[in-house]
One Martini backbone bead per residue (centre of mass of N, CA, C, O) as a GRO file, in nm:
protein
  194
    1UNK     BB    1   3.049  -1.710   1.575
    2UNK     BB    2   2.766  -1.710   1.721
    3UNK     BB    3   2.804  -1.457   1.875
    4UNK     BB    4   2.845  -1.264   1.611
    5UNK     BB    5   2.568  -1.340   1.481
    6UNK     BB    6   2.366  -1.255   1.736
    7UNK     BB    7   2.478  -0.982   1.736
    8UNK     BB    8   2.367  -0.869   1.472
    9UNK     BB    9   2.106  -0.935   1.479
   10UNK     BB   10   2.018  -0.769   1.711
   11UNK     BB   11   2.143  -0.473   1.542
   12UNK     BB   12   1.945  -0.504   1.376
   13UNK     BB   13   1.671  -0.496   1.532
   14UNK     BB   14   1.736  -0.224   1.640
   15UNK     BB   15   1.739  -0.085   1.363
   16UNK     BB   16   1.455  -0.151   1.348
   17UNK     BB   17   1.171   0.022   1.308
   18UNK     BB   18   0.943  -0.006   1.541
   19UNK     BB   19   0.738  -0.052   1.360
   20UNK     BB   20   0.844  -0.386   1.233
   21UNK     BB   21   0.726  -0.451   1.562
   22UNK     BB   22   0.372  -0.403   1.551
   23UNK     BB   23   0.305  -0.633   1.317
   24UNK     BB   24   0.213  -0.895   1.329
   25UNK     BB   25   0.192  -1.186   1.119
   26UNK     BB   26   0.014  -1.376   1.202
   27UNK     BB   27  -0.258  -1.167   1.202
   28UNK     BB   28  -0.227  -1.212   0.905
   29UNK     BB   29  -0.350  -1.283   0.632
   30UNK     BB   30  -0.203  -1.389   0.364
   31UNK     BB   31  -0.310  -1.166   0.149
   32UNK     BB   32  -0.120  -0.966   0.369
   33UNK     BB   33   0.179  -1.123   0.295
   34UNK     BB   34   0.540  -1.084   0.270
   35UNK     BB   35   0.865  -1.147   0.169
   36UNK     BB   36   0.999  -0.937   0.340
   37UNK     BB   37   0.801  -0.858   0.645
   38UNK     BB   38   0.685  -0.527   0.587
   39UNK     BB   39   0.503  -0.343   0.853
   40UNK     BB   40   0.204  -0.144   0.861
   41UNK     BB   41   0.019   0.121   0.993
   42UNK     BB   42  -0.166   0.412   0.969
   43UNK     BB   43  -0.071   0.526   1.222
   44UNK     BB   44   0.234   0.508   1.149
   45UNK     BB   45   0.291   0.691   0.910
   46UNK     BB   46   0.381   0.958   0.982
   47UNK     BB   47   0.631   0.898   1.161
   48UNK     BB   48   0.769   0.736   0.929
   49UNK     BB   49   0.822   0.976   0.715
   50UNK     BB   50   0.956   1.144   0.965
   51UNK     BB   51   1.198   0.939   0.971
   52UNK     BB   52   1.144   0.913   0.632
   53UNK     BB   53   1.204   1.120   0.382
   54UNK     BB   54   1.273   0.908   0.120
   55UNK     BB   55   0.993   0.817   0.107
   56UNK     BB   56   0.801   0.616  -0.093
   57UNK     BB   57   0.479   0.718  -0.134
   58UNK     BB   58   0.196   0.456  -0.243
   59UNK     BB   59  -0.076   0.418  -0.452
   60UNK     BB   60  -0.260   0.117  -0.559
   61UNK     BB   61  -0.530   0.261  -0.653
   62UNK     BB   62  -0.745   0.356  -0.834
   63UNK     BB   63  -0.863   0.629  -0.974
   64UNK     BB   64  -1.141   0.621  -0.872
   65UNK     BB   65  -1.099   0.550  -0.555
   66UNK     BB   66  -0.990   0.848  -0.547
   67UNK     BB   67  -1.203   0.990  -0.632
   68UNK     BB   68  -1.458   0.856  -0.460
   69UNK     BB   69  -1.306   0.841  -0.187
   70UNK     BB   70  -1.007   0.920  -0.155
   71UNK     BB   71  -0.691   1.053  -0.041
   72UNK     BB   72  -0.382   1.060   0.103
   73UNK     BB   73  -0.196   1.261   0.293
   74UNK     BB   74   0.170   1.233   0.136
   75UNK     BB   75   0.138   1.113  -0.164
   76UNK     BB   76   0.334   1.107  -0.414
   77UNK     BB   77   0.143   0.855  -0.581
   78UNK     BB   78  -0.018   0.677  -0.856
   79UNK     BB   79   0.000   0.302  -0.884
   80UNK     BB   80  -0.193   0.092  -1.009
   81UNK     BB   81  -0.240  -0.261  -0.942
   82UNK     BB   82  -0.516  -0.243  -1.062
   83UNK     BB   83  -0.774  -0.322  -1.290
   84UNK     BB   84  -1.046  -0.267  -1.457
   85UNK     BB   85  -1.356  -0.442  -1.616
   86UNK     BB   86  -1.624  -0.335  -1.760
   87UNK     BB   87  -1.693  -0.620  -1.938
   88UNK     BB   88  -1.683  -0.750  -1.652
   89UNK     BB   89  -1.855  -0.990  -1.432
   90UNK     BB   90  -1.898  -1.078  -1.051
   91UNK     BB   91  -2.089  -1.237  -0.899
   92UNK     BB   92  -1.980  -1.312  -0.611
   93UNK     BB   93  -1.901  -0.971  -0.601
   94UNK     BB   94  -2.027  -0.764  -0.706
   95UNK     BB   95  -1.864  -0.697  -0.955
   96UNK     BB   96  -1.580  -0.608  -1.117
   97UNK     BB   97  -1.343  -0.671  -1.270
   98UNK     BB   98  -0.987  -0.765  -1.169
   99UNK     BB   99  -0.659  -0.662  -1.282
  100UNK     BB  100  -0.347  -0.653  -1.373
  101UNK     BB  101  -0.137  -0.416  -1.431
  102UNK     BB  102   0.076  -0.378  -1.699
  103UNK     BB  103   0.160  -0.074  -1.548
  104UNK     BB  104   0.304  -0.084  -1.312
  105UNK     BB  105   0.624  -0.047  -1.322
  106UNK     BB  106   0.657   0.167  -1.464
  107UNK     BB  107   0.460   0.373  -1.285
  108UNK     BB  108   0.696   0.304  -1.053
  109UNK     BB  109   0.921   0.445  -1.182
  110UNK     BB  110   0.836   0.708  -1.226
  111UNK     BB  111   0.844   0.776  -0.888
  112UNK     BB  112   1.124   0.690  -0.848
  113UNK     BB  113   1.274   0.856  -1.058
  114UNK     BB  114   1.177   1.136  -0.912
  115UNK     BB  115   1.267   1.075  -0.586
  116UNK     BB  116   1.511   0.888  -0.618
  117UNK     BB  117   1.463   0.574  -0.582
  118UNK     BB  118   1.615   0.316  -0.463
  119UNK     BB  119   1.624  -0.093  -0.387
  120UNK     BB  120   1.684   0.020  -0.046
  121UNK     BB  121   1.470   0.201  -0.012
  122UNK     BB  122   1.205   0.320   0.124
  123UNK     BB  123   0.863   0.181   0.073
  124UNK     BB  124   0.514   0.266   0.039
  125UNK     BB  125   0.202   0.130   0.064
  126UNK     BB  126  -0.144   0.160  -0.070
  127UNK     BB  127  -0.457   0.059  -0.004
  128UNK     BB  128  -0.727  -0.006   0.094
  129UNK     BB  129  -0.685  -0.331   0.272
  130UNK     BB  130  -0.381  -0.495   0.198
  131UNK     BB  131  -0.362  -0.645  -0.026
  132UNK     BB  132  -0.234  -0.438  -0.329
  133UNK     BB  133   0.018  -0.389  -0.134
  134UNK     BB  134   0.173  -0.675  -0.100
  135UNK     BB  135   0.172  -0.742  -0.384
  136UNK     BB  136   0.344  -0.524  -0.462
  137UNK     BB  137   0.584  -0.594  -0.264
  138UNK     BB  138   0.670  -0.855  -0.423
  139UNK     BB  139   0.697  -0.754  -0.676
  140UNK     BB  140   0.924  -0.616  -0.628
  141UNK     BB  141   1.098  -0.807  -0.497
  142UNK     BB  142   1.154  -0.937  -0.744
  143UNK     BB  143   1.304  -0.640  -0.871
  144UNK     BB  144   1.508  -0.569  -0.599
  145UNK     BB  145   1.328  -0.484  -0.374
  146UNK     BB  146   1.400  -0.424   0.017
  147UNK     BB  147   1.220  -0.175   0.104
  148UNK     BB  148   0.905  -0.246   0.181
  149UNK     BB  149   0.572  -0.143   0.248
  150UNK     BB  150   0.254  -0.250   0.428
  151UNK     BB  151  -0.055  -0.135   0.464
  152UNK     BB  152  -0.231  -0.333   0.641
  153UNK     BB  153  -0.543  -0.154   0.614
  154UNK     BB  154  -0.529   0.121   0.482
  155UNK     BB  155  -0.745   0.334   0.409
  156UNK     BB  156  -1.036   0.155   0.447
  157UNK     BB  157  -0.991  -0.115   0.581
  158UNK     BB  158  -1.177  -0.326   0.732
  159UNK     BB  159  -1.446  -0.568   0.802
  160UNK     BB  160  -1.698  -0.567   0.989
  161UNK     BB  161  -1.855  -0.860   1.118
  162UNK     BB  162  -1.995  -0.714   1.359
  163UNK     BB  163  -2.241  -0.512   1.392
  164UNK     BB  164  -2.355  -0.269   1.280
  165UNK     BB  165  -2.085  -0.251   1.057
  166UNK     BB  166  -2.139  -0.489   0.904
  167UNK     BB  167  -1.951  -0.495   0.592
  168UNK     BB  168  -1.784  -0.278   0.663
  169UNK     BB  169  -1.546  -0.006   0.653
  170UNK     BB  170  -1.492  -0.005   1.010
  171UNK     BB  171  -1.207  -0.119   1.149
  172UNK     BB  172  -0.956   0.111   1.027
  173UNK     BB  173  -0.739   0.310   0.869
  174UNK     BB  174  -0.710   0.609   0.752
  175UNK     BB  175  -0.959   0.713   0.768
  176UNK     BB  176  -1.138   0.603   1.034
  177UNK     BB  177  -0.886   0.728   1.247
  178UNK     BB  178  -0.809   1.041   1.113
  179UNK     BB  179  -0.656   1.112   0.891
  180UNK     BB  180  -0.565   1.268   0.653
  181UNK     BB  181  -0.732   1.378   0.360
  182UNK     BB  182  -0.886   1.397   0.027
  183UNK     BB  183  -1.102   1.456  -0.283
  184UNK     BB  184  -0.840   1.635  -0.370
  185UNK     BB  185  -0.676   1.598  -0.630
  186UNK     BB  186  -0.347   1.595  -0.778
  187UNK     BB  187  -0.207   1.571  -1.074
  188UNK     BB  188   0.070   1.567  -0.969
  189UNK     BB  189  -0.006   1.219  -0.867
  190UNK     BB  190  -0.090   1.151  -1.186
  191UNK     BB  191  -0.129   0.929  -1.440
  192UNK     BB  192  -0.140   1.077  -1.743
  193UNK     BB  193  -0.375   1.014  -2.071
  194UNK     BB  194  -0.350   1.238  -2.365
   0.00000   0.00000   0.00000
C-alpha cells in the first residue's frame, strides 16, 4: 500500500508542469502564499500559456492601473481584485484605500464563462507585485476552483530594497524583465459599465 501511495505521488509530481517547481513556497512573504501552492514567475507565464491553451489568463488590477501603468499581452481580461474608495485616504501608505471588489467572482465567472474554463482547468492570475493575485488565487480555491495560479512578481514586480532602485518596483515582474506589454487597452478584455 505505501509503495503504491508513494508511487501515485512521485507519478504526480511528474506530472506538474516545470513552472509547479520553480518558485520556493518558502521564499515568499506570507501575503503571497496561496492554499493551492501553484505559483508562477512572469518569465514563466509565456511558456506556460503555449503549453496550456486552455489557460484563463486574467489581471486582477484596477482599471486605472491597466490604464496608466500597462497591461500584458496574451490576457483573457480584466477582473479587478480590489477597488479604489477615492472617498478614503490611508496616510500610513499615502494612497486612496483599497477594498474587495463585491463584484469579483461574478466579473471572474463573465471570463471563465467566455473562455469555456471548468473548476479544474488552469487559471492565472496577475496583479502588480503578487499580493491581489493571492488573495484571488485562495478566493476562487474556495469557490472550488483547483487549478489556480499566481504570478508571484506580476506585472510590476518587487521593490528595490537598496540601491539606486530603493523604493521602486524594479527587480522583478512582467514589465521589469521585458515581457511584451502595451499602454494600449482592448475594450473587449475590460468590463464595461455603460
Amino acid at each position: 500500500m505505501r509503495t503504491a501511495c508513494l508511487s501515485a505521488l512521485f507519478a504526480a509530481l511528474l506530472a506538474l508542469p516545470l513552472a509547479a517547481l520553480a518558485v520556493d513556497p518558502a521564499s515568499l512573504p506570507d501575503i503571497k502564499k496561496t492554499r493551492l501552492g501553484l505559483y508562477i514567475e512572469a518569465k514563466e507565464v509565456p511558456d506556460f500559456l503555449k503549453q496550456h491553451p486552455k489557460v484563463l489568463f486574467l489581471d486582477l488590477r484596477t482599471p486605472e492601473e491597466l490604464l496608466f501603468v500597462g497591461i500584458p499581452d496574451g490576457i483573457d481580461g480584466n477582473a479587478p481584485f480590489g477597488i479604489m474608495n477615492y472617498a478614503k485616504w490611508d496616510e500610513k501608505k499615502k494612497t486612496y484605500v483599497r477594498f474587495p471588489n463585491p463584484d469579483f467572482l461574478s466579473n471572474f465567472e463573465y471570463w471563465a464563462m467566455d473562455k469555456g474554463t471548468e473548476k479544474g482547468d488552469p487559471i492565472l492570475l496577475i496583479c502588480r507585485s503578487g499580493d491581489r493575485s493571492a488573495l484571488g488565487a485562495d478566493f476562487l480555491a474556495k469557490q472550488g476552483y483547483t487549478n489556480v495560479w499566481s504570478v508571484v512578481d506580476g506585472f510590476e514586480g518587487d521593490m528595490a530594497k537598496d540601491g539606486a532602485n530603493k523604493g521602486k518596483r524594479a527587480v522583478n515582474g512582467w514589465k521589469n524583465i521585458g515581457l511584451p506589454w502595451t499602454y494600449d487597452l482592448d475594450k473587449a478584455k475590460l468590463l464595461l459599465r455603460e
